[in-house]
Amino acid sequence: MHDGISFEQLGKPALVICTYPFEVTGRNIARALGIPSYPFAMVDHPIGSRTLDELKGRARSAFEQGVGILTGA
């Protein structure tokens, strides 16, 4: 979250991807860094122990959300 917001503050578009158990933490960090409404993509948890097909599904979801976030759609 911190890196994504830092890039945004430098005028560089960024996409942060977060898993659901860390959503509250992500929102708290965004609030603490001065952008409480900072949008980020949410995917299922966990990541590390998933199969390739499961990871592809999470990546597809993050991509679809990311396009909307980065284009403002």
PDB file of C-alpha atoms in Angstrom:
ATOM      1  CA  MET A   1       0.000   0.000   0.000  1.00  0.00           C
ATOM      2  CA  HIS A   2       2.744   2.403   0.985  1.00  0.00           C
ATOM      3  CA  ASP A   3       4.627   1.953  -2.297  1.00  0.00           C
ATOM      4  CA  GLY A   4       1.498   2.370  -4.423  1.00  0.00           C
ATOM      5  CA  ILE A   5       0.524   5.570  -2.663  1.00  0.00           C
ATOM      6  CA  SER A   6       4.094   6.866  -2.855  1.00  0.00           C
ATOM      7  CA  PHE A   7       4.071   6.345  -6.634  1.00  0.00           C
ATOM      8  CA  GLU A   8       0.681   8.062  -6.920  1.00  0.00           C
ATOM      9  CA  GLN A   9       1.973  11.050  -4.935  1.00  0.00           C
ATOM     10  CA  LEU A  10       4.832  11.291  -7.448  1.00  0.00           C
ATOM     11  CA  GLY A  11       2.319  11.376 -10.297  1.00  0.00           C
ATOM     12  CA  LYS A  12       2.926   7.772 -11.378  1.00  0.00           C
ATOM     13  CA  PRO A  13      -0.151   5.550 -11.718  1.00  0.00           C
ATOM     14  CA  ALA A  14       0.070   2.426  -9.573  1.00  0.00           C
ATOM     15  CA  LEU A  15      -2.028  -0.599  -8.772  1.00  0.00           C
ATOM     16  CA  VAL A  16      -1.957  -2.198  -5.348  1.00  0.00           C
ATOM     17  CA  ILE A  17      -3.261  -5.755  -5.041  1.00  0.00           C
ATOM     18  CA  CYS A  18      -4.385  -6.937  -1.618  1.00  0.00           C
ATOM     19  CA  THR A  19      -5.881 -10.172  -0.307  1.00  0.00           C
ATOM     20  CA  TYR A  20      -9.131  -9.968   1.636  1.00  0.00           C
ATOM     21  CA  PRO A  21      -7.718 -10.644   5.138  1.00  0.00           C
ATOM     22  CA  PHE A  22      -5.536  -7.534   4.746  1.00  0.00           C
ATOM     23  CA  GLU A  23      -8.231  -5.187   3.435  1.00  0.00           C
ATOM     24  CA  VAL A  24      -8.729  -3.380   6.756  1.00  0.00           C
ATOM     25  CA  THR A  25      -4.975  -2.948   7.169  1.00  0.00           C
ATOM     26  CA  GLY A  26      -4.710  -1.597   3.635  1.00  0.00           C
ATOM     27  CA  ARG A  27      -7.487   0.917   4.228  1.00  0.00           C
ATOM     28  CA  ASN A  28      -5.884   2.000   7.506  1.00  0.00           C
ATOM     29  CA  ILE A  29      -2.522   2.524   5.802  1.00  0.00           C
ATOM     30  CA  ALA A  30      -4.175   4.534   3.016  1.00  0.00           C
ATOM     31  CA  ARG A  31      -5.933   6.679   5.619  1.00  0.00           C
ATOM     32  CA  ALA A  32      -2.671   7.203   7.548  1.00  0.00           C
ATOM     33  CA  LEU A  33      -0.925   8.263   4.316  1.00  0.00           C
ATOM     34  CA  GLY A  34      -3.596  10.845   3.538  1.00  0.00           C
ATOM     35  CA  ILE A  35      -5.585   9.058   0.811  1.00  0.00           C
ATOM     36  CA  PRO A  36      -8.409   7.274   2.651  1.00  0.00           C
ATOM     37  CA  SER A  37     -10.289   6.511  -0.563  1.00  0.00           C
ATOM     38  CA  TYR A  38      -7.257   5.042  -2.370  1.00  0.00           C
ATOM     39  CA  PRO A  39      -8.596   2.252  -4.610  1.00  0.00           C
ATOM     40  CA  PHE A  40      -6.900  -1.136  -4.700  1.00  0.00           C
ATOM     41  CA  ALA A  41      -7.645  -4.530  -6.190  1.00  0.00           C
ATOM     42  CA  MET A  42      -8.824  -7.316  -3.898  1.00  0.00           C
ATOM     43  CA  VAL A  43      -8.176 -11.021  -4.494  1.00  0.00           C
ATOM     44  CA  ASP A  44      -8.748 -14.213  -2.552  1.00  0.00           C
ATOM     45  CA  HIS A  45      -6.271 -15.379   0.054  1.00  0.00           C
ATOM     46  CA  PRO A  46      -3.887 -17.197   0.183  1.00  0.00           C
ATOM     47  CA  ILE A  47      -1.577 -16.749  -2.780  1.00  0.00           C
ATOM     48  CA  GLY A  48       1.500 -18.849  -1.993  1.00  0.00           C
ATOM     49  CA  SER A  49      -0.113 -22.272  -1.758  1.00  0.00           C
ATOM     50  CA  ARG A  50      -2.440 -22.049  -4.771  1.00  0.00           C
ATOM     51  CA  THR A  51      -2.300 -24.046  -7.993  1.00  0.00           C
ATOM     52  CA  LEU A  52      -1.356 -22.404 -11.271  1.00  0.00           C
ATOM     53  CA  ASP A  53      -5.006 -22.347 -12.369  1.00  0.00           C
ATOM     54  CA  GLU A  54      -6.076 -20.725  -9.099  1.00  0.00           C
ATOM     55  CA  LEU A  55      -3.347 -18.113  -9.449  1.00  0.00           C
ATOM     56  CA  LYS A  56      -4.424 -17.389 -13.009  1.00  0.00           C
ATOM     57  CA  GLY A  57      -7.947 -16.771 -11.745  1.00  0.00           C
ATOM     58  CA  ARG A  58      -6.699 -14.364  -9.091  1.00  0.00           C
ATOM     59  CA  ALA A  59      -4.527 -12.610 -11.678  1.00  0.00           C
ATOM     60  CA  ARG A  60      -7.520 -12.282 -14.026  1.00  0.00           C
ATOM     61  CA  SER A  61      -9.557 -10.746 -11.235  1.00  0.00           C
ATOM     62  CA  ALA A  62      -6.766  -8.333 -10.280  1.00  0.00           C
ATOM     63  CA  PHE A  63      -6.324  -7.360 -13.934  1.00  0.00           C
ATOM     64  CA  GLU A  64     -10.016  -6.633 -14.422  1.00  0.00           C
ATOM     65  CA  GLN A  65     -10.153  -4.534 -11.264  1.00  0.00           C
ATOM     66  CA  GLY A  66      -6.854  -2.865 -12.136  1.00  0.00           C
ATOM     67  CA  VAL A  67      -8.019  -1.694 -15.545  1.00  0.00           C
ATOM     68  CA  GLY A  68     -10.909   0.117 -13.872  1.00  0.00           C
ATOM     69  CA  ILE A  69      -8.705   1.562 -11.146  1.00  0.00           C
ATOM     70  CA  LEU A  70      -5.973   2.791 -13.513  1.00  0.00           C
ATOM     71  CA  THR A  71      -8.369   4.215 -16.109  1.00  0.00           C
ATOM     72  CA  GLY A  72     -10.785   5.710 -13.597  1.00  0.00           C
ATOM     73  CA  ALA A  73     -13.645   3.673 -15.065  1.00  0.00           C
TER      74      ALA A  73
END
